[in-house]
Amino acid sequence: MTDPAKTARRARHDVIRAQVADEEVEAAEAEAAENAAALDVSLHLRISQSLDAELRRRAAAEHIPTSALVRRLLTQAVHRHDSGGLTSAEVEEIARRVTREELQRS
């Protein structure tokens, strides 16, 4: 006979495994979409360890690769700059983040 508590625990674990698998699929799909875009130019830059940690934390919270987050932030910054949002220094700082991530992946 099977213990009801053990059966319930197994069922909860199965649900958790399914949720994790779904999140992994979503992250893989997001990364594949990013990679499918025309990413022809490699950009390298240096950033502080604290900025790197923050970018990694945000990417993990969004379940996407850090490089995908940085590309998105950089794209948003450039578009916002066109409307008078960010300064050149701010855009350059975002570009530095991208380079740091690319160097760490190499």
Coordinates of N, CA, C and O in Angstrom, one line a residue:
M1 N 0.8 -1.2 0.0 CA 0.0 0.0 0.0 C 0.9 1.3 0.0 O 1.9 1.3 0.6
T2 N 0.3 2.3 -0.6 CA 1.1 3.5 -0.7 C 0.6 4.5 0.4 O -0.6 4.6 0.6
D3 N 1.5 5.1 1.0 CA 1.2 6.1 2.0 C 0.6 7.3 1.4 O 1.2 7.9 0.5
P4 N -0.6 7.8 1.8 CA -1.2 9.0 1.2 C -0.3 10.2 1.3 O -0.3 11.0 0.3
A5 N 0.5 10.4 2.3 CA 1.4 11.6 2.4 C 2.5 11.5 1.4 O 2.8 12.5 0.7
K6 N 3.0 10.3 1.2 CA 4.0 10.1 0.2 C 3.5 10.3 -1.2 O 4.1 10.9 -2.1
T7 N 2.3 9.9 -1.5 CA 1.6 10.1 -2.8 C 1.4 11.5 -3.0 O 1.7 12.0 -4.1
A8 N 1.0 12.3 -2.0 CA 0.7 13.7 -2.2 C 2.0 14.4 -2.4 O 2.1 15.4 -3.3
R9 N 3.1 14.0 -1.7 CA 4.4 14.7 -1.9 C 4.9 14.4 -3.3 O 5.4 15.3 -4.0
R10 N 4.8 13.2 -3.8 CA 5.2 12.9 -5.2 C 4.4 13.7 -6.2 O 4.9 14.2 -7.2
A11 N 3.1 13.9 -6.0 CA 2.3 14.7 -6.9 C 2.7 16.2 -6.9 O 2.8 16.8 -7.9
R12 N 3.1 16.7 -5.7 CA 3.6 18.1 -5.6 C 4.9 18.2 -6.4 O 5.1 19.2 -7.1
H13 N 5.8 17.2 -6.2 CA 7.0 17.3 -6.9 C 6.9 17.2 -8.4 O 7.6 17.9 -9.1
D14 N 5.9 16.4 -8.8 CA 5.6 16.3 -10.3 C 5.1 17.7 -10.8 O 5.5 18.1 -11.9
V15 N 4.3 18.4 -10.0 CA 3.8 19.7 -10.4 C 5.0 20.7 -10.5 O 5.1 21.4 -11.5
I16 N 5.9 20.6 -9.5 CA 7.0 21.5 -9.5 C 8.0 21.2 -10.7 O 8.4 22.1 -11.4
R17 N 8.2 19.9 -11.0 CA 9.0 19.6 -12.1 C 8.4 20.1 -13.4 O 9.2 20.6 -14.3
A18 N 7.1 20.0 -13.6 CA 6.5 20.5 -14.8 C 6.6 22.0 -14.9 O 6.8 22.5 -16.0
Q19 N 6.5 22.7 -13.8 CA 6.6 24.1 -13.8 C 8.0 24.5 -14.2 O 8.2 25.4 -15.0
V20 N 9.0 23.9 -13.7 CA 10.4 24.2 -14.0 C 10.7 23.9 -15.5 O 11.3 24.6 -16.2
A21 N 10.2 22.8 -15.9 CA 10.3 22.4 -17.4 C 9.7 23.5 -18.3 O 10.3 23.8 -19.3
D22 N 8.5 24.0 -17.9 CA 7.9 25.0 -18.7 C 8.7 26.3 -18.7 O 8.9 26.9 -19.7
E23 N 9.3 26.6 -17.5 CA 10.1 27.8 -17.5 C 11.4 27.7 -18.3 O 11.8 28.6 -19.0
E24 N 12.0 26.5 -18.3 CA 13.1 26.2 -19.1 C 12.8 26.3 -20.6 O 13.6 26.8 -21.4
V25 N 11.7 25.8 -21.0 CA 11.3 25.9 -22.4 C 11.1 27.3 -22.8 O 11.5 27.7 -23.9
E26 N 10.4 28.1 -22.0 CA 10.2 29.5 -22.3 C 11.6 30.3 -22.4 O 11.7 31.1 -23.3
A27 N 12.5 30.0 -21.5 CA 13.8 30.6 -21.6 C 14.5 30.2 -22.8 O 15.2 31.0 -23.5
A28 N 14.5 28.9 -23.2 CA 15.1 28.5 -24.4 C 14.5 29.1 -25.6 O 15.2 29.5 -26.6
E29 N 13.2 29.2 -25.6 CA 12.5 29.9 -26.8 C 12.9 31.4 -26.9 O 13.1 31.9 -28.0
A30 N 13.0 32.0 -25.7 CA 13.4 33.4 -25.8 C 14.8 33.6 -26.3 O 15.1 34.5 -27.1
E31 N 15.7 32.7 -25.9 CA 17.1 32.7 -26.3 C 17.2 32.4 -27.8 O 17.9 33.0 -28.6
A32 N 16.4 31.4 -28.3 CA 16.4 31.1 -29.7 C 15.9 32.3 -30.5 O 16.4 32.5 -31.6
A33 N 14.9 33.0 -30.0 CA 14.3 34.1 -30.8 C 15.4 35.2 -30.8 O 15.6 35.9 -31.9
E34 N 16.1 35.4 -29.7 CA 17.2 36.4 -29.7 C 18.3 36.0 -30.7 O 18.8 36.9 -31.5
N35 N 18.6 34.7 -30.7 CA 19.7 34.3 -31.6 C 19.3 34.3 -33.1 O 20.1 34.5 -34.0
A36 N 18.0 34.1 -33.3 CA 17.5 34.2 -34.7 C 17.5 35.6 -35.3 O 17.6 35.7 -36.5
A37 N 17.5 36.6 -34.4 CA 17.6 37.9 -34.9 C 19.0 38.1 -35.5 O 19.9 37.4 -35.2
A38 N 19.1 39.1 -36.3 CA 20.4 39.4 -37.0 C 21.4 39.9 -36.0 O 21.5 41.1 -35.8
L39 N 22.1 39.1 -35.3 CA 23.1 39.5 -34.4 C 24.5 39.3 -35.0 O 25.2 38.4 -34.8
D40 N 24.8 40.3 -35.9 CA 26.0 40.2 -36.7 C 27.2 40.8 -36.0 O 28.4 40.6 -36.4
V41 N 27.0 41.7 -35.0 CA 28.1 42.5 -34.5 C 28.3 42.1 -33.0 O 27.4 42.0 -32.2
S42 N 29.6 41.8 -32.7 CA 29.9 41.5 -31.3 C 30.5 42.7 -30.7 O 31.3 43.5 -31.2
L43 N 30.0 43.0 -29.5 CA 30.4 44.2 -28.8 C 31.0 43.8 -27.4 O 30.4 43.0 -26.7
H44 N 32.2 44.4 -27.1 CA 32.9 44.0 -25.9 C 33.1 45.3 -25.0 O 33.5 46.3 -25.6
L45 N 32.8 45.2 -23.7 CA 33.1 46.3 -22.8 C 33.3 45.8 -21.4 O 33.1 44.6 -21.1
R46 N 33.7 46.7 -20.6 CA 34.0 46.3 -19.2 C 33.0 47.0 -18.3 O 32.7 48.2 -18.5
I47 N 32.5 46.3 -17.3 CA 31.5 46.9 -16.3 C 32.0 46.5 -14.9 O 32.8 45.6 -14.7
S48 N 31.4 47.1 -13.9 CA 31.7 46.8 -12.5 C 31.1 45.5 -12.2 O 30.1 45.0 -12.8
Q49 N 31.6 44.9 -11.1 CA 31.1 43.6 -10.7 C 29.7 43.8 -10.1 O 28.8 42.9 -10.3
S50 N 29.4 44.9 -9.5 CA 28.1 45.1 -9.0 C 27.0 45.3 -10.1 O 25.9 44.8 -10.0
L51 N 27.4 45.9 -11.2 CA 26.5 46.0 -12.3 C 26.3 44.7 -12.9 O 25.1 44.3 -13.3
D52 N 27.3 43.9 -13.1 CA 27.2 42.5 -13.6 C 26.2 41.7 -12.7 O 25.4 41.0 -13.3
A53 N 26.4 41.8 -11.4 CA 25.5 41.0 -10.5 C 24.1 41.5 -10.7 O 23.2 40.6 -10.7
E54 N 23.9 42.8 -10.8 CA 22.5 43.3 -11.0 C 21.9 42.8 -12.3 O 20.7 42.4 -12.3
L55 N 22.6 42.8 -13.3 CA 22.1 42.4 -14.6 C 21.8 40.9 -14.6 O 20.7 40.4 -15.1
R56 N 22.6 40.1 -13.9 CA 22.4 38.7 -13.8 C 21.1 38.4 -12.9 O 20.3 37.5 -13.2
R57 N 21.0 39.2 -11.9 CA 19.8 39.0 -11.0 C 18.5 39.3 -11.8 O 17.6 38.6 -11.7
R58 N 18.5 40.4 -12.5 CA 17.3 40.8 -13.3 C 17.0 39.8 -14.4 O 15.9 39.4 -14.6
A59 N 18.1 39.3 -15.1 CA 17.8 38.3 -16.1 C 17.3 37.0 -15.5 O 16.3 36.4 -16.1
A60 N 17.8 36.6 -14.3 CA 17.3 35.4 -13.7 C 15.8 35.6 -13.3 O 15.0 34.7 -13.4
A61 N 15.5 36.8 -12.8 CA 14.1 37.1 -12.4 C 13.2 37.0 -13.6 O 12.0 36.7 -13.4
E62 N 13.7 37.4 -14.8 CA 12.8 37.3 -16.0 C 13.0 36.0 -16.7 O 12.4 35.9 -17.8
H63 N 13.8 35.1 -16.2 CA 14.0 33.8 -16.9 C 14.5 33.9 -18.3 O 14.0 33.2 -19.2
I64 N 15.5 34.8 -18.5 CA 16.1 35.0 -19.8 C 17.6 35.1 -19.7 O 18.1 35.4 -18.6
P65 N 18.3 34.8 -20.7 CA 19.8 34.9 -20.6 C 20.2 36.4 -20.4 O 19.5 37.3 -20.8
T66 N 21.3 36.6 -19.7 CA 21.7 37.9 -19.4 C 22.0 38.7 -20.6 O 21.7 39.9 -20.7
S67 N 22.6 38.1 -21.6 CA 22.9 38.8 -22.9 C 21.6 39.3 -23.6 O 21.6 40.4 -24.1
A68 N 20.5 38.5 -23.5 CA 19.2 38.9 -24.1 C 18.7 40.1 -23.3 O 18.2 41.1 -23.9
L69 N 18.8 40.1 -22.0 CA 18.4 41.3 -21.2 C 19.2 42.5 -21.6 O 18.6 43.6 -21.8
V70 N 20.5 42.4 -21.7 CA 21.3 43.5 -22.0 C 21.0 44.1 -23.4 O 21.0 45.3 -23.6
R71 N 20.8 43.2 -24.4 CA 20.5 43.6 -25.7 C 19.2 44.4 -25.7 O 19.0 45.5 -26.3
R72 N 18.2 43.9 -24.9 CA 16.9 44.6 -24.8 C 17.1 46.0 -24.2 O 16.5 47.0 -24.6
L73 N 17.8 46.0 -23.1 CA 18.1 47.3 -22.4 C 18.8 48.3 -23.3 O 18.5 49.5 -23.3
L74 N 19.8 47.8 -24.1 CA 20.5 48.7 -25.0 C 19.6 49.2 -26.1 O 19.6 50.4 -26.4
T75 N 18.8 48.3 -26.6 CA 17.9 48.7 -27.7 C 16.9 49.8 -27.2 O 16.6 50.8 -27.8
Q76 N 16.3 49.5 -26.0 CA 15.4 50.5 -25.4 C 16.1 51.8 -25.1 O 15.5 52.9 -25.4
A77 N 17.3 51.8 -24.7 CA 18.0 53.0 -24.4 C 18.3 53.8 -25.6 O 18.1 55.0 -25.6
V78 N 18.6 53.1 -26.7 CA 18.9 53.9 -27.9 C 17.6 54.5 -28.4 O 17.6 55.7 -28.8
H79 N 16.5 53.8 -28.4 CA 15.2 54.3 -28.8 C 14.7 55.5 -27.9 O 14.2 56.5 -28.4
R80 N 15.0 55.3 -26.6 CA 14.6 56.4 -25.7 C 15.5 57.6 -25.9 O 15.0 58.7 -25.8
H81 N 16.7 57.4 -26.3 CA 17.6 58.5 -26.5 C 17.1 59.3 -27.7 O 17.2 60.5 -27.7
D82 N 16.6 58.6 -28.7 CA 16.1 59.3 -29.9 C 14.9 60.3 -29.5 O 14.8 61.3 -30.1
S83 N 14.2 60.0 -28.4 CA 13.2 60.8 -28.0 C 13.6 61.7 -26.8 O 12.8 62.3 -26.1
G84 N 14.9 61.9 -26.7 CA 15.4 62.8 -25.7 C 15.6 62.1 -24.3 O 15.6 62.8 -23.3
G85 N 15.6 60.8 -24.2 CA 15.6 60.1 -22.9 C 17.0 60.0 -22.3 O 17.3 60.6 -21.3
L86 N 17.9 59.2 -22.9 CA 19.2 58.9 -22.3 C 20.3 59.7 -23.0 O 20.2 60.1 -24.1
T87 N 21.3 60.0 -22.2 CA 22.5 60.7 -22.7 C 23.4 59.7 -23.4 O 23.3 58.5 -23.2
S88 N 24.4 60.2 -24.1 CA 25.3 59.3 -24.8 C 26.1 58.5 -23.8 O 26.4 57.3 -24.0
A89 N 26.4 59.1 -22.6 CA 27.1 58.4 -21.6 C 26.3 57.2 -21.1 O 26.9 56.1 -20.8
E90 N 25.0 57.4 -20.9 CA 24.2 56.3 -20.5 C 24.1 55.1 -21.5 O 24.2 54.0 -21.1
V91 N 24.0 55.5 -22.8 CA 24.0 54.5 -23.8 C 25.4 53.7 -23.8 O 25.4 52.5 -24.0
E92 N 26.5 54.5 -23.7 CA 27.8 53.8 -23.6 C 27.9 52.9 -22.5 O 28.5 51.8 -22.6
E93 N 27.3 53.2 -21.3 CA 27.4 52.4 -20.2 C 26.6 51.1 -20.4 O 27.1 50.0 -20.1
I94 N 25.5 51.1 -21.1 CA 24.8 49.9 -21.5 C 25.6 49.1 -22.4 O 25.6 47.9 -22.3
A95 N 26.2 49.7 -23.4 CA 27.1 49.0 -24.3 C 28.2 48.3 -23.6 O 28.6 47.2 -24.0
R96 N 28.7 48.9 -22.6 CA 29.8 48.3 -21.8 C 29.2 47.0 -21.1 O 29.9 46.0 -21.0
R97 N 28.0 47.1 -20.7 CA 27.4 45.9 -20.0 C 27.3 44.7 -21.0 O 27.6 43.6 -20.7
V98 N 26.9 45.0 -22.3 CA 26.8 44.0 -23.3 C 28.2 43.4 -23.5 O 28.3 42.1 -23.6
T99 N 29.2 44.1 -23.6 CA 30.5 43.6 -23.9 C 31.0 42.7 -22.8 O 31.5 41.6 -23.0
R100 N 30.8 43.1 -21.5 CA 31.1 42.3 -20.4 C 30.5 40.9 -20.4 O 31.1 39.9 -20.2
E101 N 29.2 40.9 -20.8 CA 28.5 39.7 -20.8 C 29.0 38.8 -21.9 O 29.2 37.6 -21.8
E102 N 29.3 39.4 -23.1 CA 29.9 38.6 -24.2 C 31.3 38.0 -23.8 O 31.6 36.9 -24.2
L103 N 32.1 38.8 -23.1 CA 33.4 38.3 -22.7 C 33.3 37.2 -21.8 O 34.1 36.2 -21.8
Q104 N 32.3 37.2 -20.9 CA 32.2 36.2 -19.9 C 31.7 34.9 -20.5 O 31.9 33.8 -20.0
R105 N 30.9 35.0 -21.6 CA 30.4 33.8 -22.3 C 31.5 33.1 -23.1 O 31.4 32.0 -23.5
S106 N 32.6 33.8 -23.4 CA 33.6 33.3 -24.3 C 34.5 32.3 -23.5 O 34.7 32.3 -22.4

